[in-house]
Coordinates of C-alpha atoms and ligand atoms in Angstrom, one line a residue:
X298 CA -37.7 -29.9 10.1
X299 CA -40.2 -27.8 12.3
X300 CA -38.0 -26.4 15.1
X301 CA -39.0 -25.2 18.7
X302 CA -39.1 -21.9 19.8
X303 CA -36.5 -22.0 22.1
X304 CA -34.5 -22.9 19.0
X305 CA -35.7 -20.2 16.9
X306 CA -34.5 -17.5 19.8
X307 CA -31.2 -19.6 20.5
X308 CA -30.7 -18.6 16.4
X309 CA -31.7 -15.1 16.3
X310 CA -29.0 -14.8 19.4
X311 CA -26.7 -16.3 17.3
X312 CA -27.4 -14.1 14.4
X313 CA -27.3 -11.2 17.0
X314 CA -31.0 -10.3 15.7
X315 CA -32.4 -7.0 16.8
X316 CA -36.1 -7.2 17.4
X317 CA -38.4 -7.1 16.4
X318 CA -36.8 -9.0 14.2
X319 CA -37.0 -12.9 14.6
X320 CA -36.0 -16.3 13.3
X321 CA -39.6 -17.9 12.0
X322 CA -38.3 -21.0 10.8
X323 CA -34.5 -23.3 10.7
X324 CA -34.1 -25.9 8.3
X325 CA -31.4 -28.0 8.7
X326 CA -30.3 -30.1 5.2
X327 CA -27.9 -33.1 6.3
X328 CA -26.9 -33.6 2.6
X329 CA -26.0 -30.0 1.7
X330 CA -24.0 -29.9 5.2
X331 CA -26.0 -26.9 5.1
X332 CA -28.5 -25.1 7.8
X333 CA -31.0 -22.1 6.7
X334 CA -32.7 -19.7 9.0
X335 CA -35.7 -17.9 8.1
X336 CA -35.7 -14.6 9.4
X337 CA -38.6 -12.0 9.5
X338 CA -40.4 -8.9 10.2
X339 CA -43.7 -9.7 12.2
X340 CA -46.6 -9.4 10.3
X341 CA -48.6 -5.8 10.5
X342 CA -46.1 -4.6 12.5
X343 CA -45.1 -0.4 11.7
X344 CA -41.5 -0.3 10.0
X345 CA -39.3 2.6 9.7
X346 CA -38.4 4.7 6.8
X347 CA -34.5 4.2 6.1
X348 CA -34.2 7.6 5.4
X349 CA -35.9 10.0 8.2
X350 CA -36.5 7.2 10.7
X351 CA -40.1 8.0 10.5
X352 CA -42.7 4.5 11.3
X353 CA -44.4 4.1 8.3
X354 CA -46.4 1.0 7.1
X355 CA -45.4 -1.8 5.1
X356 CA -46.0 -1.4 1.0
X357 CA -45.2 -4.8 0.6
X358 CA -42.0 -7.5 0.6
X359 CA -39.4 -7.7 -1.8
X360 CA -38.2 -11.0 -3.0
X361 CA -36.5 -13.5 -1.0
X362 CA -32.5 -12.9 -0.9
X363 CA -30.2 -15.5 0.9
X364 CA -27.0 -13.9 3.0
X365 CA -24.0 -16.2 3.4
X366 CA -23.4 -16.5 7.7
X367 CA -21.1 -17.9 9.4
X368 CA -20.6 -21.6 10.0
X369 CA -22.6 -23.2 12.6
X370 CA -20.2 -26.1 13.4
X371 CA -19.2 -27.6 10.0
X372 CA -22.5 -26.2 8.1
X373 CA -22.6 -23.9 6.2
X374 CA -25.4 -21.2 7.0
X375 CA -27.4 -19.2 5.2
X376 CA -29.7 -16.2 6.4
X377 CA -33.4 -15.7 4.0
X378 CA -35.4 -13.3 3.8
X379 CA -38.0 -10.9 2.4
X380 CA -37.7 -7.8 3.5
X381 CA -40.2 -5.3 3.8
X382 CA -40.7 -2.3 1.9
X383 CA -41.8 1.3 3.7
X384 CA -44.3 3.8 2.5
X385 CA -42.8 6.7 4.0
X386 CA -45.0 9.8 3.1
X387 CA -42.1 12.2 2.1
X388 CA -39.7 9.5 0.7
X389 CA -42.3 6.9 -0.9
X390 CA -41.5 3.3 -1.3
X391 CA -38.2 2.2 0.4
X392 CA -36.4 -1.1 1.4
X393 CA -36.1 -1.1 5.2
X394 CA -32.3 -1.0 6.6
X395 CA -31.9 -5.0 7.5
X396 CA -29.4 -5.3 11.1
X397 CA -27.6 -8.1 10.2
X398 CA -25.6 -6.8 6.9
X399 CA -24.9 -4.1 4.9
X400 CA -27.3 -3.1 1.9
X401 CA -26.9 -4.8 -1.3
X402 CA -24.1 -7.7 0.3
X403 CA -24.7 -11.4 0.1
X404 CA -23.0 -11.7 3.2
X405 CA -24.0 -11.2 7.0
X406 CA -21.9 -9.1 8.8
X407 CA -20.2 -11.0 11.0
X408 CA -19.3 -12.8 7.9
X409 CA -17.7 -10.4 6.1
X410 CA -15.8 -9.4 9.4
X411 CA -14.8 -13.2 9.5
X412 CA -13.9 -13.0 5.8
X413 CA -11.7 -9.7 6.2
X414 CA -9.7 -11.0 9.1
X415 CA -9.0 -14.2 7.0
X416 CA -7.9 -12.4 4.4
X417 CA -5.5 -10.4 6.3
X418 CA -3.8 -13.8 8.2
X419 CA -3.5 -16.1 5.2
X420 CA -0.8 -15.4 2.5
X421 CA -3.1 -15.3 -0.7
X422 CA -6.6 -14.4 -1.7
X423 CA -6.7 -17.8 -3.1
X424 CA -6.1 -19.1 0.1
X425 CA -8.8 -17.3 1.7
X426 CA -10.8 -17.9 -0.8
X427 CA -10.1 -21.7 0.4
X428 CA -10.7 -21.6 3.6
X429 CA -13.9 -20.0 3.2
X430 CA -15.2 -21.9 0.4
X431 CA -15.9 -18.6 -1.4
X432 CA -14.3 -18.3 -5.3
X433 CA -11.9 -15.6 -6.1
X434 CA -14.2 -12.9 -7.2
X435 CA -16.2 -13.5 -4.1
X436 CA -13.6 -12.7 -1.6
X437 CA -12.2 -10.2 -3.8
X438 CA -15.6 -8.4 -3.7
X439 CA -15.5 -8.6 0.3
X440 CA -11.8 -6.9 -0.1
X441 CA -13.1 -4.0 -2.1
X442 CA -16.1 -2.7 -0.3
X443 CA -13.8 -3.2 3.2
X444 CA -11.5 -1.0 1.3
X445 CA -14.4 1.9 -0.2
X446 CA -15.5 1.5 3.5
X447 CA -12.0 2.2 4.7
X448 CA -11.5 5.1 1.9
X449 CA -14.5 6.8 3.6
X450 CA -14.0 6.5 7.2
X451 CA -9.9 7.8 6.7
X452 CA -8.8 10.5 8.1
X453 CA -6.0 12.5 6.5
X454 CA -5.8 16.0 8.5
X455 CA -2.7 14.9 10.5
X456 CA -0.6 14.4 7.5
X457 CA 2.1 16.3 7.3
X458 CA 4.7 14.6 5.2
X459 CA 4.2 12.5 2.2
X460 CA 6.4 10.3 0.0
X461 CA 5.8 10.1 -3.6
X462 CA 8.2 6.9 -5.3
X463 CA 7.3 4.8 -8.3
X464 CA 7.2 0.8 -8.3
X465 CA 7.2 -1.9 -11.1
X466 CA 3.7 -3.3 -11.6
X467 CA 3.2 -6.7 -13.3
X468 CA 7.4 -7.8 -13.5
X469 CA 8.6 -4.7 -14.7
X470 CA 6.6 -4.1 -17.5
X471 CA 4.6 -1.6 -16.3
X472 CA 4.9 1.3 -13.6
X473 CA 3.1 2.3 -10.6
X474 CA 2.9 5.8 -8.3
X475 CA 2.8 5.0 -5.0
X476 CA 2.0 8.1 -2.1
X477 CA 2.3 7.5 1.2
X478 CA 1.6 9.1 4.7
X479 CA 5.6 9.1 6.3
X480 CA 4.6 10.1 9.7
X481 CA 1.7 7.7 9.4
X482 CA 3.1 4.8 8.0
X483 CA 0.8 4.2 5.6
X484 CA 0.2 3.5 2.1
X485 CA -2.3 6.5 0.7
X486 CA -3.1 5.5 -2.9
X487 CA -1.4 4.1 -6.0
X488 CA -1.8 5.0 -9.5
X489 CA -0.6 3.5 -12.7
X490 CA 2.1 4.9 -14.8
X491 CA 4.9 7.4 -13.5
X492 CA 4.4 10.4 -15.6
X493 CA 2.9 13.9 -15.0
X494 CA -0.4 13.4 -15.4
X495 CA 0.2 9.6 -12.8
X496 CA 1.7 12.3 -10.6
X497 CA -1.0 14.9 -10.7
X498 CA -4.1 11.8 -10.5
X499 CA -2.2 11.1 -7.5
X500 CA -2.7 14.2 -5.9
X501 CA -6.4 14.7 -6.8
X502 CA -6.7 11.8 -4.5
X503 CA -6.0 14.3 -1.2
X504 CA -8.7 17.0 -0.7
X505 CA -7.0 20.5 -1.3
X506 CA -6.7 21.5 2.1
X507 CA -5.2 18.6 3.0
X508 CA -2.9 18.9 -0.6
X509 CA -2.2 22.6 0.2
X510 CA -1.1 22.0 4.1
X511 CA 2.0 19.3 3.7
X512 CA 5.0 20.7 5.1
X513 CA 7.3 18.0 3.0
X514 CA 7.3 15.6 0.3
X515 CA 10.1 13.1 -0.2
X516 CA 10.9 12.1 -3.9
X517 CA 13.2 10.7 -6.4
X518 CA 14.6 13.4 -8.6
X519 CA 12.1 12.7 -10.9
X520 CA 10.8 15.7 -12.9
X521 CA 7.4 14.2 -13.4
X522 CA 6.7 14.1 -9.5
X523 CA 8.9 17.3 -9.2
X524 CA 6.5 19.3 -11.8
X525 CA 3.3 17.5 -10.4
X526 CA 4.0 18.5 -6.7
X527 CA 5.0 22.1 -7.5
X528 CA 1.6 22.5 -9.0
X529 CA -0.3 20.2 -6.6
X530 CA 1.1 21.2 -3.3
X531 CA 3.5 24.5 -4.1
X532 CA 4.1 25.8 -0.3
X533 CA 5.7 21.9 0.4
X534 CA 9.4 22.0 0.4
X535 CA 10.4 19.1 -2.0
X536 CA 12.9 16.9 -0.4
X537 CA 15.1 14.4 -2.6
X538 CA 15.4 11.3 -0.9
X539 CA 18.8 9.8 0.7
X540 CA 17.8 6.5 -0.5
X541 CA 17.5 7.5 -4.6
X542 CA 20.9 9.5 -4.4
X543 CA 22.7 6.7 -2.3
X544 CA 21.5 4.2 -5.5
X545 CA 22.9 6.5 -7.9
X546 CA 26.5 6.8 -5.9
X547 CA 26.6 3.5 -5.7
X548 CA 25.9 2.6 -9.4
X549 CA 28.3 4.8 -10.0
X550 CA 31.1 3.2 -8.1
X551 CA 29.6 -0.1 -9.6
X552 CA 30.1 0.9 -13.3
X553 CA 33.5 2.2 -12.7
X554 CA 34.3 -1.1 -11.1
X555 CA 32.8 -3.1 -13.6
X556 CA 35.1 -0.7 -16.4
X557 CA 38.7 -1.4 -14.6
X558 CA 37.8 -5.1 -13.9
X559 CA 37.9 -5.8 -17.1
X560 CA 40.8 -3.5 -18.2
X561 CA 42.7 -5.3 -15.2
X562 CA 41.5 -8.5 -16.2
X563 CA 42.7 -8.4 -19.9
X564 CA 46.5 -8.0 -18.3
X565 CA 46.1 -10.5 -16.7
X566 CA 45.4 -8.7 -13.0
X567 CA 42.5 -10.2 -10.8
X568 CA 42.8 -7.6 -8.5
X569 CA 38.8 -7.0 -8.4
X570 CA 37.5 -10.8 -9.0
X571 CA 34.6 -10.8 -6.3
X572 CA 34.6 -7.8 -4.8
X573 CA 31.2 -6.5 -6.4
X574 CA 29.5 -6.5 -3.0
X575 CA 32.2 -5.4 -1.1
X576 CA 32.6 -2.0 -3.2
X577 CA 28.7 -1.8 -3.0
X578 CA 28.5 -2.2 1.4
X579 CA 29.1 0.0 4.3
X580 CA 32.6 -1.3 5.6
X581 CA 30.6 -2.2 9.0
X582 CA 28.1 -4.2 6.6
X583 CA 31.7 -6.2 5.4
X584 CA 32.6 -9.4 6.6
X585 CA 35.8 -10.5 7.9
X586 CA 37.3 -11.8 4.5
X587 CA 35.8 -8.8 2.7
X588 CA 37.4 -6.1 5.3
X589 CA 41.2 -8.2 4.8
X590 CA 40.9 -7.9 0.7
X591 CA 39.0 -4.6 0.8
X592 CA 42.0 -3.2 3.6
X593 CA 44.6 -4.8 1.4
X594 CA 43.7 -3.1 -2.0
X595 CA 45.8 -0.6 -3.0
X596 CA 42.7 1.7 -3.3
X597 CA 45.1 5.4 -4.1
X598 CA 45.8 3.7 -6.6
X599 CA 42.3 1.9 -7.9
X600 CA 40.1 4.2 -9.8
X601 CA 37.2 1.7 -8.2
X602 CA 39.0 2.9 -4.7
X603 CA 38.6 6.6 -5.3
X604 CA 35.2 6.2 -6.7
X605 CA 34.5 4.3 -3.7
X606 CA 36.1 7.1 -1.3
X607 CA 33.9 9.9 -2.9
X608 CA 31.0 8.1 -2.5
X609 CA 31.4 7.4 1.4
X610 CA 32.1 10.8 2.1
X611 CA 29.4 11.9 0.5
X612 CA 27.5 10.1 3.5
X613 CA 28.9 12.9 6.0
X614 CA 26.5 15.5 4.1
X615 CA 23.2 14.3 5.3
X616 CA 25.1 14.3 9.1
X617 CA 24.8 18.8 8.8
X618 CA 22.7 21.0 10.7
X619 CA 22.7 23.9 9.3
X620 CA 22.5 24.7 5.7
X621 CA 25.9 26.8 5.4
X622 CA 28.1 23.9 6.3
X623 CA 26.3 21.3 4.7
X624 CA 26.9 24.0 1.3
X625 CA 30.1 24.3 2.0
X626 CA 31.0 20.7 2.2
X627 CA 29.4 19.6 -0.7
X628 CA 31.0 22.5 -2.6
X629 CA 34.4 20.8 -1.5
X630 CA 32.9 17.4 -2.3
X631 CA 31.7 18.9 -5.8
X632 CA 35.0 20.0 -7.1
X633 CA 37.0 16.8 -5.9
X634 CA 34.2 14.3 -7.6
X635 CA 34.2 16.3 -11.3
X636 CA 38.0 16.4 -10.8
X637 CA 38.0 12.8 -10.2
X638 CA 38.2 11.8 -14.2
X639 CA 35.7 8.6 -13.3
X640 CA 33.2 9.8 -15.7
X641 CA 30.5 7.8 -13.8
X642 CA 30.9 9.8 -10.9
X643 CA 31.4 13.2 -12.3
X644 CA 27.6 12.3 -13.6
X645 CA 26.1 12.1 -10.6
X646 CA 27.9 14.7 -9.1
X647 CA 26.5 16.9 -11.6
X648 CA 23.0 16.0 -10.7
X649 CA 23.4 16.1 -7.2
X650 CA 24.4 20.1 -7.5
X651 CA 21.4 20.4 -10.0
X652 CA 18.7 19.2 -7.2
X653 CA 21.0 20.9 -4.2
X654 CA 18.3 23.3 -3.1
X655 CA 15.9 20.4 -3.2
X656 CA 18.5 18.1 -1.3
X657 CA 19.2 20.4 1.0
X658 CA 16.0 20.6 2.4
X659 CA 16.7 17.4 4.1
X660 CA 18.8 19.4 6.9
X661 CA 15.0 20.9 7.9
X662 CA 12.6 18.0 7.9
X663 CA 14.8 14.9 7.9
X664 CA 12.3 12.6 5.6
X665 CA 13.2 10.0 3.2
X666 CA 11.1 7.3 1.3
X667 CA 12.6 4.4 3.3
X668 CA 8.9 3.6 4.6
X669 CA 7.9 2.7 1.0
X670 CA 11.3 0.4 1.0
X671 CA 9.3 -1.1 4.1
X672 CA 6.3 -1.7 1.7
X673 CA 7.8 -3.3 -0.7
X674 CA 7.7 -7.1 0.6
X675 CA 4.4 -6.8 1.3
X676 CA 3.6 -5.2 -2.2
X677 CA 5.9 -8.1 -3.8
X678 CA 4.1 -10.9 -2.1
X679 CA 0.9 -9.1 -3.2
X680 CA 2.2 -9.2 -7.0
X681 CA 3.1 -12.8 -6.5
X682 CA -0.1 -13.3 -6.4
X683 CA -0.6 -12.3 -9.3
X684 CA -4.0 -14.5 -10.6
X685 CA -6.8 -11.3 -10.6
X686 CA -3.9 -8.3 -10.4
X687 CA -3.8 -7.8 -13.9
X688 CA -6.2 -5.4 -13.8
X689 CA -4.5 -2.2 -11.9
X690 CA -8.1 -1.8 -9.8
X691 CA -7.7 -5.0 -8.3
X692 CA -4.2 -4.5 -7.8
X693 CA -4.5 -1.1 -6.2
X694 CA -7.2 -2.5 -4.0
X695 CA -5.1 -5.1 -2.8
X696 CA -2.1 -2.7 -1.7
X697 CA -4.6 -0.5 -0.3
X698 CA -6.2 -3.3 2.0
X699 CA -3.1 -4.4 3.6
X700 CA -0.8 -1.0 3.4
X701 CA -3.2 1.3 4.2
X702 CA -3.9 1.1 7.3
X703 CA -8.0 1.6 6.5
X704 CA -10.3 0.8 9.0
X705 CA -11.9 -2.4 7.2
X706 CA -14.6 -4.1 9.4
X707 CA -18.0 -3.3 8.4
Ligands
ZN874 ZN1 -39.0 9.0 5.1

């Protein structure tokens, strides 16, 4: 089909051409459902090298590569070209910078700005894959250069906390070290394993200044990212997080629960039938029916009760301001819990005072890893997708592209 030049400019508007630039020829294929635009440079017209800007002549044209656009109604559309080649006199023989997509993509850019946004709105790559009749690899490869282009473009200097936690990767089997920005709410990178040398990749991945300028970094206490972070980033204060300890209290409780259920049970006592949850909640988390049973326990006289009471006091410590008091209560706290004969909780006690300087530091900068708790539906619906993520790299790319906040868009 020969089209008219009002045809060819109404195209290289669409295409959001710049001259001198333009659309030579459209072919429209009914069959395919498919239209394809010609596009090139006029004839003996000075080009510019791609590296100083200079207007060189043309060497010659490379061959002709085919960009994926997007749709004009229902067809598909696909950009050709061949595009020149400069003879710059300092840099010699160079392809010319092209305005309508990035160098060495198979996509215009307005496509793979299309194709990043879809990605982002639907719930799977598969499904974006779909909806843009790409295959998996294809939209995948869109999703890692948005997230290399992201990686460049970030800008760290305003972090000031960080949280450092590890995550299950591929059901469990395998782990993952996750660091995020606290302040920033953002997911900074993820590494695979959970041991020193996980931790210290991690940290490679900040520049030192930034690395050398974090005021605090929340953790489990977890001697890998301990050892890691005192090397990596020694002036940050380390700050075990609320969460982690809160677990371990309340595992405690649990196994001590667990232990007198079934000595009650084998006399015969139901006691503690159903009342898991209720041992595990906040009383204002209880329902009604949990608050009557829980308020009706004799709980003096449960060892599940007084493993349950040691553990909700220990709340009141993160509640200090200053660091004398908050000592001083624990202290108290300390000698009531390994007096308590519930081995469980004499355990965790005992770790607790172990990290207390590292606790502690809490009182001063208030940080916890709760932001990575926020992550986690995100990252599970992301490993539910599992088809492609068993390969870390594409799995890291993915968390990276919709927890890290990058700035995708080409
Ligand atoms: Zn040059």
């Amino acid at each position: 089909m020969k089209t008219s030049l009002d045809l060819q400019k109404h195209y290289g508007l669409l295409l959001g051409l710049v001259p001198p630039w333009m659309v030579v020829h459209v072919e429209l294929k009914m069959l395919e459902k498919r239209v394809e635009i010609d596009v090139q440079w006029p004839k003996g017209r000075q080009v510019e090298c791609p590296t100083c800007g200079r207007s060189c002549s043309i060497k010659d044209h490379r061959e002709e590569r085919h960009w994926r656009h997007l749709d004009t109604m229902q067809f598909e559309t696909i950009i050709k070209s061949r595009v020149p080649r400069s003879e710059c006199p300092e840099h010699g023989v160079k392809t010319i910078n092209i305005s309508w997509a990035e160098p060495n993509s198979r996509f215009t850019l307005l496509f793979e700005s299309l194709a990043i946004n879809i990605m982002l709105a639907a719930k799977s790559l598969k499904e974006a894959a779909k909806l843009l009749r790409l295959s998996w690899d294809q939209v995948h490869h869109i999703q890692t250069r948005a997230v290399e282009r992201g990686l460049v473009r970030r800008d760290l200097e305003e972090i000031k906390y960080v949280g450092i936690d590890e995550k299950s990767f591929l059901k469990g089997h395998k782990y993952a070290s996750l660091m995020t920005d606290i302040n920033g709410q953002r997911v900074l990178d993820v590494v695979e394993g959970r041991t020193l040398e996980s931790a210290n990749e991690l940290w490679s991945k900040l520049p030192e200044e930034i690395r050398t300028s974090i005021d605090g970094v929340a953790m489990d206490m977890w001697d890998a990212f301990i050892t890691s972070t005192k090397t990596n980033a020694p002036q940050a204060d380390i700050v075990h997080d609320k969460f982690h300890i809160s677990k371990y209290l309340n595992e405690a409780v649990d196994k001590v629960r667990r232990s007198e259920h079934k000595e009650l049970t084998s006399k015969g006592d139901d006691t503690l039938k159903g009342m898991k949850y209720a041992f595990l909640k906040n009383p204002e988390n209880m329902n009604e029916k949990e608050k009557v049973k829980f308020n009706d326990l004799r709980m003096d006289r449960l060892k599940a009760g007084r493993a349950w009471s040691i553990k909700e006091t220990f709340s009141e410590f993160w509640t200090y301001s200053y660091q004398a008091s908050a000592e001083k209560f624990f202290n108290q706290w300390y000698w009531w819990a390994t007096h308590s004969r519930l081995k469980p909780i004499c355990d965790v006690a005992k770790m607790i005072k172990r990290h207390l300087d590292n606790i502690l530091t809490y009182l001063r900068h208030q940080i916890t890893n709760a932001i990575t708790e926020g992550f986690n539906s995100k990252i599970q619906s992301i490993k539910a997708n599992a088809r492609g993520y068993r390969n870390f790299a594409n799995y890291r790319v993915a968390i990276l592209f919709y927890c890290g906040k990058l700035s995708l868009q080409p």
